[in-house]
Every structure is written in structure tokens, then in C-alpha cells.
């Protein structure tokens, strides 16, 4: 009997961790989405997915109250930061606005804490995500398992080379800034696929590259600031 009560308590505790309260509640998340809308994000599916995913569970407890501040790139350890909700919304919208619509198969370079991964996991059918820092990847894997994602494959590798085995992809997102566009990534785009990545060292810009039947079309959409893409794995 005691055991059964303890079990029930555990279930409630577990649920509260994901549901949140106060600054981590559904209402706070809905407000975040309202502000994203005011700032020009229009894609309804992206907005609805961002209202569902509990961003606070991806950051450490002491920072959870700040998880829905729009412009905050909070630390996630190892000198890395979680991308801001606004940047996640912008990149996700660019991905879904491609001519072929919401992509089915997506590759993400730079898993970090896994928040962008979780958004992609709700948008796409299959997500492949590559991270060079093993403990970060393991933590993201646990968080997504707890949230019951079954469509995300993790790979501990240097994302400069993409993940050729599972390609080609309808969409590729990179969440660290490269000094140049890695040719391995454009090569892993399907025809009709779109690559979104920050490029630059001092000055960074967000590039959108579309693969057509015969060529790659490249445009620059925003000035941005990301942590650098680093070679090798740890
Ligand atoms: N979208 C993530 C962003 C984290 S910051 C989030 O919101 O949490 C960028 C991530 O890219 C870091 O986790 C960093 O370790 C990773 N990264 C940097 N260079 C990389 C590379 N060459 N291959 C794979 N991941 C890389």
C-alpha cells in the first residue's frame, strides 16, 4: 500500500516537472508565443509546436524561471548556450516555408540541450541530430526520452561532415556558426531541400540555401550571433 502511494506521488511529481507552474506554466509559454507572433513569426504549425514544448525542462533548474524570456541565450554548460526562442522560431519557420512545405526528414547540427531538436521532432517525421560534446548529447537524449520522443536519432560526431548515412535531407539546420558553408552539408540536401546556417567569424549572417534540380540558390536573411562550429569531438 505504501509502495502504491509512493508510486502515485512519483507520477504526480514527474508530471509537475514537465507541466510547470508560475513562470514555467502553459500560460507563460502562450505569452512567449504571442510575442513571437508580434515579432513577425507567422507559421501556425511552428507557433503551435512552440506552445507545446516545455522549454524550461531543457535548462538547469536555477534558470528555469527565465526559460521563456524571448531573447535569452541561457548557458547549458561546456561554454555553450541554448538558442533563443526567437532564433529557434525564425530558423524553424524558414525550414517550414520552403517550397516543399514542412520537411519530413531533417538533420540538425549542434544538438546542445535538445530544445531546437524537440521542436524539429514535432514538425518533421524523422530528425537526425549531431553533437560534438558527448555529455551534452547524452543529456539531450535523456530529456527527449523523458518527453517521449521516438523519432530522433542522435550522433556523436563533428557536424562539419553532416550525417551522410541517413541523407539526403529535406531540411538541414545548423545551430553553430561555420566560417564557410561546409560542402558536405549542401551535398546531403535532397532536391527541394533547404539548408539554414549561420556563417561568419566576427560578423555572422544567417544563410538560406535551397537545392533545385540544377543548382543551389543562396540568400542572406539576418545578422546573427551563434557560438562557433568547432572541429573534432569531445
Ligand atoms: N540548438 C542548441 C544550440 C546549442 S549551441 C540549443 O538550443 O541548445 C551550439 C551547439 O553546437 C553546441 O552544443 C556545440 O557543442 C555544438 N557544436 C559546435 N561545433 C560542432 C560540430 N562541429 N559538430 C557538432 N556540434 C557542434
PDB file of N, CA, C and O in Angstrom, residues 57-118:
ATOM      1  N   UNK A  57      12.372  22.590 -19.273  1.00  0.00           N
ATOM      2  CA  UNK A  57      12.997  21.320 -18.864  1.00  0.00           C
ATOM      3  C   UNK A  57      14.349  21.100 -19.556  1.00  0.00           C
ATOM      4  O   UNK A  57      15.076  20.179 -19.211  1.00  0.00           O
ATOM      5  N   UNK A  58      14.680  21.966 -20.515  1.00  0.00           N
ATOM      6  CA  UNK A  58      15.964  21.826 -21.217  1.00  0.00           C
ATOM      7  C   UNK A  58      17.082  22.619 -20.542  1.00  0.00           C
ATOM      8  O   UNK A  58      18.228  22.523 -20.954  1.00  0.00           O
ATOM      9  N   UNK A  59      16.733  23.456 -19.566  1.00  0.00           N
ATOM     10  CA  UNK A  59      17.772  24.218 -18.869  1.00  0.00           C
ATOM     11  C   UNK A  59      17.831  23.797 -17.408  1.00  0.00           C
ATOM     12  O   UNK A  59      16.876  23.215 -16.883  1.00  0.00           O
ATOM     13  N   UNK A  60      18.935  24.103 -16.750  1.00  0.00           N
ATOM     14  CA  UNK A  60      19.057  23.652 -15.360  1.00  0.00           C
ATOM     15  C   UNK A  60      18.078  24.405 -14.471  1.00  0.00           C
ATOM     16  O   UNK A  60      17.636  25.518 -14.802  1.00  0.00           O
ATOM     17  N   UNK A  61      17.762  23.758 -13.342  1.00  0.00           N
ATOM     18  CA  UNK A  61      16.658  24.237 -12.509  1.00  0.00           C
ATOM     19  C   UNK A  61      16.761  25.722 -12.134  1.00  0.00           C
ATOM     20  O   UNK A  61      15.777  26.445 -12.180  1.00  0.00           O
ATOM     21  N   UNK A  62      17.967  26.164 -11.807  1.00  0.00           N
ATOM     22  CA  UNK A  62      18.139  27.545 -11.352  1.00  0.00           C
ATOM     23  C   UNK A  62      17.760  28.561 -12.437  1.00  0.00           C
ATOM     24  O   UNK A  62      17.491  29.720 -12.140  1.00  0.00           O
ATOM     25  N   UNK A  63      17.738  28.129 -13.696  1.00  0.00           N
ATOM     26  CA  UNK A  63      17.452  29.062 -14.799  1.00  0.00           C
ATOM     27  C   UNK A  63      16.049  28.901 -15.370  1.00  0.00           C
ATOM     28  O   UNK A  63      15.648  29.639 -16.277  1.00  0.00           O
ATOM     29  N   UNK A  64      15.287  27.944 -14.809  1.00  0.00           N
ATOM     30  CA  UNK A  64      14.015  27.599 -15.453  1.00  0.00           C
ATOM     31  C   UNK A  64      13.019  28.753 -15.516  1.00  0.00           C
ATOM     32  O   UNK A  64      12.261  28.876 -16.469  1.00  0.00           O
ATOM     33  N   UNK A  65      13.066  29.613 -14.489  1.00  0.00           N
ATOM     34  CA  UNK A  65      12.143  30.757 -14.462  1.00  0.00           C
ATOM     35  C   UNK A  65      12.377  31.695 -15.646  1.00  0.00           C
ATOM     36  O   UNK A  65      11.503  32.486 -15.982  1.00  0.00           O
ATOM     37  N   UNK A  66      13.558  31.626 -16.239  1.00  0.00           N
ATOM     38  CA  UNK A  66      13.884  32.550 -17.335  1.00  0.00           C
ATOM     39  C   UNK A  66      13.775  31.904 -18.707  1.00  0.00           C
ATOM     40  O   UNK A  66      14.127  32.499 -19.715  1.00  0.00           O
ATOM     41  N   UNK A  67      13.247  30.667 -18.714  1.00  0.00           N
ATOM     42  CA  UNK A  67      13.261  29.889 -19.957  1.00  0.00           C
ATOM     43  C   UNK A  67      12.386  30.476 -21.057  1.00  0.00           C
ATOM     44  O   UNK A  67      12.569  30.171 -22.220  1.00  0.00           O
ATOM     45  N   UNK A  68      11.417  31.340 -20.693  1.00  0.00           N
ATOM     46  CA  UNK A  68      10.515  31.856 -21.729  1.00  0.00           C
ATOM     47  C   UNK A  68      10.778  33.319 -22.062  1.00  0.00           C
ATOM     48  O   UNK A  68       9.973  33.972 -22.713  1.00  0.00           O
ATOM     49  N   UNK A  69      11.901  33.855 -21.575  1.00  0.00           N
ATOM     50  CA  UNK A  69      12.293  35.209 -21.983  1.00  0.00           C
ATOM     51  C   UNK A  69      12.783  35.122 -23.419  1.00  0.00           C
ATOM     52  O   UNK A  69      13.625  34.279 -23.745  1.00  0.00           O
ATOM     53  N   UNK A  70      12.265  35.989 -24.249  1.00  0.00           N
ATOM     54  CA  UNK A  70      12.424  35.830 -25.693  1.00  0.00           C
ATOM     55  C   UNK A  70      13.852  35.878 -26.223  1.00  0.00           C
ATOM     56  O   UNK A  70      14.200  35.182 -27.154  1.00  0.00           O
ATOM     57  N   UNK A  71      14.654  36.742 -25.620  1.00  0.00           N
ATOM     58  CA  UNK A  71      15.962  36.969 -26.221  1.00  0.00           C
ATOM     59  C   UNK A  71      17.095  36.336 -25.432  1.00  0.00           C
ATOM     60  O   UNK A  71      18.255  36.639 -25.653  1.00  0.00           O
ATOM     61  N   UNK A  72      16.766  35.468 -24.482  1.00  0.00           N
ATOM     62  CA  UNK A  72      17.797  34.936 -23.599  1.00  0.00           C
ATOM     63  C   UNK A  72      18.432  33.662 -24.153  1.00  0.00           C
ATOM     64  O   UNK A  72      17.755  32.667 -24.360  1.00  0.00           O
ATOM     65  N   UNK A  73      19.753  33.750 -24.405  1.00  0.00           N
ATOM     66  CA  UNK A  73      20.508  32.557 -24.778  1.00  0.00           C
ATOM     67  C   UNK A  73      21.146  32.042 -23.486  1.00  0.00           C
ATOM     68  O   UNK A  73      22.240  32.443 -23.125  1.00  0.00           O
ATOM     69  N   UNK A  74      20.434  31.210 -22.755  1.00  0.00           N
ATOM     70  CA  UNK A  74      20.901  30.777 -21.435  1.00  0.00           C
ATOM     71  C   UNK A  74      22.023  29.748 -21.547  1.00  0.00           C
ATOM     72  O   UNK A  74      22.075  28.979 -22.514  1.00  0.00           O
ATOM     73  N   UNK A  75      22.940  29.719 -20.543  1.00  0.00           N
ATOM     74  CA  UNK A  75      24.034  28.737 -20.604  1.00  0.00           C
ATOM     75  C   UNK A  75      23.528  27.303 -20.389  1.00  0.00           C
ATOM     76  O   UNK A  75      22.604  27.083 -19.598  1.00  0.00           O
ATOM     77  N   UNK A  76      24.117  26.360 -21.114  1.00  0.00           N
ATOM     78  CA  UNK A  76      23.737  24.943 -20.960  1.00  0.00           C
ATOM     79  C   UNK A  76      24.949  24.093 -20.570  1.00  0.00           C
ATOM     80  O   UNK A  76      24.899  22.873 -20.609  1.00  0.00           O
ATOM     81  N   UNK A  77      26.058  24.777 -20.193  1.00  0.00           N
ATOM     82  CA  UNK A  77      27.266  24.048 -19.805  1.00  0.00           C
ATOM     83  C   UNK A  77      28.247  23.941 -20.960  1.00  0.00           C
ATOM     84  O   UNK A  77      27.896  24.180 -22.117  1.00  0.00           O
ATOM     85  N   UNK A  78      29.528  23.641 -20.626  1.00  0.00           N
ATOM     86  CA  UNK A  78      30.590  23.458 -21.621  1.00  0.00           C
ATOM     87  C   UNK A  78      30.770  24.694 -22.509  1.00  0.00           C
ATOM     88  O   UNK A  78      31.130  24.595 -23.685  1.00  0.00           O
ATOM     89  N   UNK A  79      30.448  25.879 -21.941  1.00  0.00           N
ATOM     90  CA  UNK A  79      30.627  27.123 -22.692  1.00  0.00           C
ATOM     91  C   UNK A  79      29.607  27.313 -23.807  1.00  0.00           C
ATOM     92  O   UNK A  79      29.760  28.204 -24.636  1.00  0.00           O
ATOM     93  N   UNK A  80      28.544  26.507 -23.817  1.00  0.00           N
ATOM     94  CA  UNK A  80      27.547  26.595 -24.894  1.00  0.00           C
ATOM     95  C   UNK A  80      26.276  27.254 -24.364  1.00  0.00           C
ATOM     96  O   UNK A  80      26.079  27.360 -23.149  1.00  0.00           O
ATOM     97  N   UNK A  81      25.422  27.698 -25.295  1.00  0.00           N
ATOM     98  CA  UNK A  81      24.166  28.338 -24.887  1.00  0.00           C
ATOM     99  C   UNK A  81      22.997  27.746 -25.659  1.00  0.00           C
ATOM    100  O   UNK A  81      23.161  27.296 -26.797  1.00  0.00           O
ATOM    101  N   UNK A  82      21.825  27.750 -25.025  1.00  0.00           N
ATOM    102  CA  UNK A  82      20.600  27.335 -25.717  1.00  0.00           C
ATOM    103  C   UNK A  82      20.224  28.485 -26.659  1.00  0.00           C
ATOM    104  O   UNK A  82      20.315  29.655 -26.283  1.00  0.00           O
ATOM    105  N   UNK A  83      19.842  28.161 -27.890  1.00  0.00           N
ATOM    106  CA  UNK A  83      19.444  29.215 -28.831  1.00  0.00           C
ATOM    107  C   UNK A  83      18.214  29.937 -28.279  1.00  0.00           C
ATOM    108  O   UNK A  83      17.378  29.316 -27.618  1.00  0.00           O
ATOM    109  N   UNK A  84      18.087  31.239 -28.566  1.00  0.00           N
ATOM    110  CA  UNK A  84      16.934  31.987 -28.040  1.00  0.00           C
ATOM    111  C   UNK A  84      15.651  31.468 -28.698  1.00  0.00           C
ATOM    112  O   UNK A  84      15.679  30.985 -29.838  1.00  0.00           O
ATOM    113  N   UNK A  85      14.515  31.608 -27.998  1.00  0.00           N
ATOM    114  CA  UNK A  85      13.252  31.178 -28.599  1.00  0.00           C
ATOM    115  C   UNK A  85      13.016  31.874 -29.935  1.00  0.00           C
ATOM    116  O   UNK A  85      12.504  31.270 -30.875  1.00  0.00           O
ATOM    117  N   UNK A  86      13.425  33.155 -30.006  1.00  0.00           N
ATOM    118  CA  UNK A  86      13.190  33.872 -31.262  1.00  0.00           C
ATOM    119  C   UNK A  86      14.004  33.266 -32.408  1.00  0.00           C
ATOM    120  O   UNK A  86      13.495  33.082 -33.515  1.00  0.00           O
ATOM    121  N   UNK A  87      15.256  32.913 -32.139  1.00  0.00           N
ATOM    122  CA  UNK A  87      16.086  32.318 -33.195  1.00  0.00           C
ATOM    123  C   UNK A  87      15.564  30.938 -33.581  1.00  0.00           C
ATOM    124  O   UNK A  87      15.543  30.574 -34.766  1.00  0.00           O
ATOM    125  N   UNK A  88      15.108  30.171 -32.596  1.00  0.00           N
ATOM    126  CA  UNK A  88      14.524  28.847 -32.896  1.00  0.00           C
ATOM    127  C   UNK A  88      13.290  29.024 -33.786  1.00  0.00           C
ATOM    128  O   UNK A  88      13.102  28.302 -34.772  1.00  0.00           O
ATOM    129  N   UNK A  89      12.470  30.036 -33.461  1.00  0.00           N
ATOM    130  CA  UNK A  89      11.254  30.278 -34.246  1.00  0.00           C
ATOM    131  C   UNK A  89      11.614  30.699 -35.674  1.00  0.00           C
ATOM    132  O   UNK A  89      11.045  30.200 -36.647  1.00  0.00           O
ATOM    133  N   UNK A  90      12.595  31.605 -35.800  1.00  0.00           N
ATOM    134  CA  UNK A  90      12.997  32.095 -37.129  1.00  0.00           C
ATOM    135  C   UNK A  90      13.524  30.947 -37.986  1.00  0.00           C
ATOM    136  O   UNK A  90      13.131  30.761 -39.140  1.00  0.00           O
ATOM    137  N   UNK A  91      14.417  30.130 -37.399  1.00  0.00           N
ATOM    138  CA  UNK A  91      15.017  29.040 -38.179  1.00  0.00           C
ATOM    139  C   UNK A  91      13.978  27.970 -38.522  1.00  0.00           C
ATOM    140  O   UNK A  91      13.966  27.434 -39.630  1.00  0.00           O
ATOM    141  N   UNK A  92      13.095  27.682 -37.579  1.00  0.00           N
ATOM    142  CA  UNK A  92      12.076  26.661 -37.832  1.00  0.00           C
ATOM    143  C   UNK A  92      11.118  27.136 -38.908  1.00  0.00           C
ATOM    144  O   UNK A  92      10.694  26.363 -39.777  1.00  0.00           O
ATOM    145  N   UNK A  93      10.770  28.420 -38.863  1.00  0.00           N
ATOM    146  CA  UNK A  93       9.864  28.956 -39.875  1.00  0.00           C
ATOM    147  C   UNK A  93      10.507  28.931 -41.264  1.00  0.00           C
ATOM    148  O   UNK A  93       9.869  28.546 -42.241  1.00  0.00           O
ATOM    149  N   UNK A  94      11.783  29.312 -41.330  1.00  0.00           N
ATOM    150  CA  UNK A  94      12.484  29.272 -42.621  1.00  0.00           C
ATOM    151  C   UNK A  94      12.490  27.850 -43.184  1.00  0.00           C
ATOM    152  O   UNK A  94      12.314  27.628 -44.377  1.00  0.00           O
ATOM    153  N   UNK A  95      12.661  26.887 -42.298  1.00  0.00           N
ATOM    154  CA  UNK A  95      12.693  25.482 -42.721  1.00  0.00           C
ATOM    155  C   UNK A  95      11.337  25.053 -43.284  1.00  0.00           C
ATOM    156  O   UNK A  95      11.258  24.365 -44.303  1.00  0.00           O
ATOM    157  N   UNK A  96      10.258  25.461 -42.611  1.00  0.00           N
ATOM    158  CA  UNK A  96       8.920  25.015 -42.999  1.00  0.00           C
ATOM    159  C   UNK A  96       8.350  25.805 -44.162  1.00  0.00           C
ATOM    160  O   UNK A  96       7.419  25.361 -44.823  1.00  0.00           O
ATOM    161  N   UNK A  97       8.912  26.993 -44.416  1.00  0.00           N
ATOM    162  CA  UNK A  97       8.433  27.845 -45.510  1.00  0.00           C
ATOM    163  C   UNK A  97       9.063  27.488 -46.847  1.00  0.00           C
ATOM    164  O   UNK A  97       8.811  28.176 -47.830  1.00  0.00           O
ATOM    165  N   UNK A  98       9.865  26.438 -46.896  1.00  0.00           N
ATOM    166  CA  UNK A  98      10.485  26.105 -48.185  1.00  0.00           C
ATOM    167  C   UNK A  98       9.362  25.674 -49.140  1.00  0.00           C
ATOM    168  O   UNK A  98       8.279  25.288 -48.686  1.00  0.00           O
ATOM    169  N   UNK A  99       9.643  25.717 -50.463  1.00  0.00           N
ATOM    170  CA  UNK A  99       8.584  25.404 -51.428  1.00  0.00           C
ATOM    171  C   UNK A  99       7.908  24.048 -51.161  1.00  0.00           C
ATOM    172  O   UNK A  99       6.709  23.914 -51.344  1.00  0.00           O
ATOM    173  N   UNK A 100       8.653  23.063 -50.704  1.00  0.00           N
ATOM    174  CA  UNK A 100       8.079  21.736 -50.448  1.00  0.00           C
ATOM    175  C   UNK A 100       7.313  21.648 -49.124  1.00  0.00           C
ATOM    176  O   UNK A 100       6.794  20.589 -48.768  1.00  0.00           O
ATOM    177  N   UNK A 101       7.245  22.742 -48.392  1.00  0.00           N
ATOM    178  CA  UNK A 101       6.491  22.744 -47.129  1.00  0.00           C
ATOM    179  C   UNK A 101       7.282  22.139 -45.977  1.00  0.00           C
ATOM    180  O   UNK A 101       8.509  22.012 -46.042  1.00  0.00           O
ATOM    181  N   UNK A 102       6.562  21.767 -44.929  1.00  0.00           N
ATOM    182  CA  UNK A 102       7.204  21.241 -43.713  1.00  0.00           C
ATOM    183  C   UNK A 102       8.027  20.001 -44.082  1.00  0.00           C
ATOM    184  O   UNK A 102       7.511  19.076 -44.704  1.00  0.00           O
ATOM    185  N   UNK A 103       9.312  19.999 -43.756  1.00  0.00           N
ATOM    186  CA  UNK A 103      10.170  18.879 -44.178  1.00  0.00           C
ATOM    187  C   UNK A 103       9.852  17.585 -43.431  1.00  0.00           C
ATOM    188  O   UNK A 103       9.450  17.620 -42.264  1.00  0.00           O
ATOM    189  N   UNK A 104      10.047  16.467 -44.117  1.00  0.00           N
ATOM    190  CA  UNK A 104       9.796  15.160 -43.477  1.00  0.00           C
ATOM    191  C   UNK A 104      11.039  14.678 -42.744  1.00  0.00           C
ATOM    192  O   UNK A 104      10.976  14.187 -41.640  1.00  0.00           O
ATOM    193  N   UNK A 105      12.181  14.840 -43.396  1.00  0.00           N
ATOM    194  CA  UNK A 105      13.430  14.349 -42.785  1.00  0.00           C
ATOM    195  C   UNK A 105      14.393  15.517 -42.587  1.00  0.00           C
ATOM    196  O   UNK A 105      14.725  16.211 -43.546  1.00  0.00           O
ATOM    197  N   UNK A 106      14.819  15.691 -41.342  1.00  0.00           N
ATOM    198  CA  UNK A 106      15.636  16.860 -41.006  1.00  0.00           C
ATOM    199  C   UNK A 106      16.925  16.439 -40.325  1.00  0.00           C
ATOM    200  O   UNK A 106      16.941  15.494 -39.523  1.00  0.00           O
ATOM    201  N   UNK A 107      17.993  17.160 -40.643  1.00  0.00           N
ATOM    202  CA  UNK A 107      19.274  16.992 -39.956  1.00  0.00           C
ATOM    203  C   UNK A 107      19.571  18.276 -39.186  1.00  0.00           C
ATOM    204  O   UNK A 107      19.438  19.375 -39.730  1.00  0.00           O
ATOM    205  N   UNK A 108      19.943  18.110 -37.918  1.00  0.00           N
ATOM    206  CA  UNK A 108      20.353  19.260 -37.104  1.00  0.00           C
ATOM    207  C   UNK A 108      21.818  19.085 -36.717  1.00  0.00           C
ATOM    208  O   UNK A 108      22.202  18.014 -36.244  1.00  0.00           O
ATOM    209  N   UNK A 109      22.606  20.135 -36.894  1.00  0.00           N
ATOM    210  CA  UNK A 109      23.996  20.108 -36.441  1.00  0.00           C
ATOM    211  C   UNK A 109      24.089  20.999 -35.208  1.00  0.00           C
ATOM    212  O   UNK A 109      23.780  22.199 -35.285  1.00  0.00           O
ATOM    213  N   UNK A 110      24.512  20.424 -34.071  1.00  0.00           N
ATOM    214  CA  UNK A 110      24.601  21.182 -32.821  1.00  0.00           C
ATOM    215  C   UNK A 110      23.366  20.952 -31.961  1.00  0.00           C
ATOM    216  O   UNK A 110      22.518  21.823 -31.817  1.00  0.00           O
ATOM    217  N   UNK A 111      23.274  19.749 -31.384  1.00  0.00           N
ATOM    218  CA  UNK A 111      22.106  19.370 -30.566  1.00  0.00           C
ATOM    219  C   UNK A 111      21.994  20.270 -29.339  1.00  0.00           C
ATOM    220  O   UNK A 111      20.879  20.654 -28.952  1.00  0.00           O
ATOM    221  N   UNK A 112      23.119  20.569 -28.704  1.00  0.00           N
ATOM    222  CA  UNK A 112      23.100  21.344 -27.463  1.00  0.00           C
ATOM    223  C   UNK A 112      22.202  20.675 -26.438  1.00  0.00           C
ATOM    224  O   UNK A 112      22.312  19.476 -26.185  1.00  0.00           O
ATOM    225  N   UNK A 113      21.281  21.448 -25.868  1.00  0.00           N
ATOM    226  CA  UNK A 113      20.389  20.890 -24.848  1.00  0.00           C
ATOM    227  C   UNK A 113      19.219  20.137 -25.472  1.00  0.00           C
ATOM    228  O   UNK A 113      18.459  19.470 -24.768  1.00  0.00           O
ATOM    229  N   UNK A 114      19.026  20.271 -26.781  1.00  0.00           N
ATOM    230  CA  UNK A 114      17.976  19.489 -27.447  1.00  0.00           C
ATOM    231  C   UNK A 114      16.644  20.218 -27.608  1.00  0.00           C
ATOM    232  O   UNK A 114      15.671  19.618 -28.058  1.00  0.00           O
ATOM    233  N   UNK A 115      16.596  21.512 -27.277  1.00  0.00           N
ATOM    234  CA  UNK A 115      15.309  22.221 -27.411  1.00  0.00           C
ATOM    235  C   UNK A 115      14.908  22.390 -28.881  1.00  0.00           C
ATOM    236  O   UNK A 115      13.793  22.041 -29.274  1.00  0.00           O
ATOM    237  N   UNK A 116      15.851  22.887 -29.703  1.00  0.00           N
ATOM    238  CA  UNK A 116      15.529  23.001 -31.131  1.00  0.00           C
ATOM    239  C   UNK A 116      15.219  21.612 -31.712  1.00  0.00           C
ATOM    240  O   UNK A 116      14.331  21.461 -32.549  1.00  0.00           O
ATOM    241  N   UNK A 117      15.940  20.609 -31.234  1.00  0.00           N
ATOM    242  CA  UNK A 117      15.705  19.231 -31.681  1.00  0.00           C
ATOM    243  C   UNK A 117      14.252  18.826 -31.403  1.00  0.00           C
ATOM    244  O   UNK A 117      13.596  18.183 -32.230  1.00  0.00           O
ATOM    245  N   UNK A 118      13.766  19.193 -30.199  1.00  0.00           N
ATOM    246  CA  UNK A 118      12.403  18.829 -29.804  1.00  0.00           C
ATOM    247  C   UNK A 118      11.374  19.521 -30.700  1.00  0.00           C
ATOM    248  O   UNK A 118      10.363  18.920 -31.086  1.00  0.00           O
TER     249      UNK A 118
END
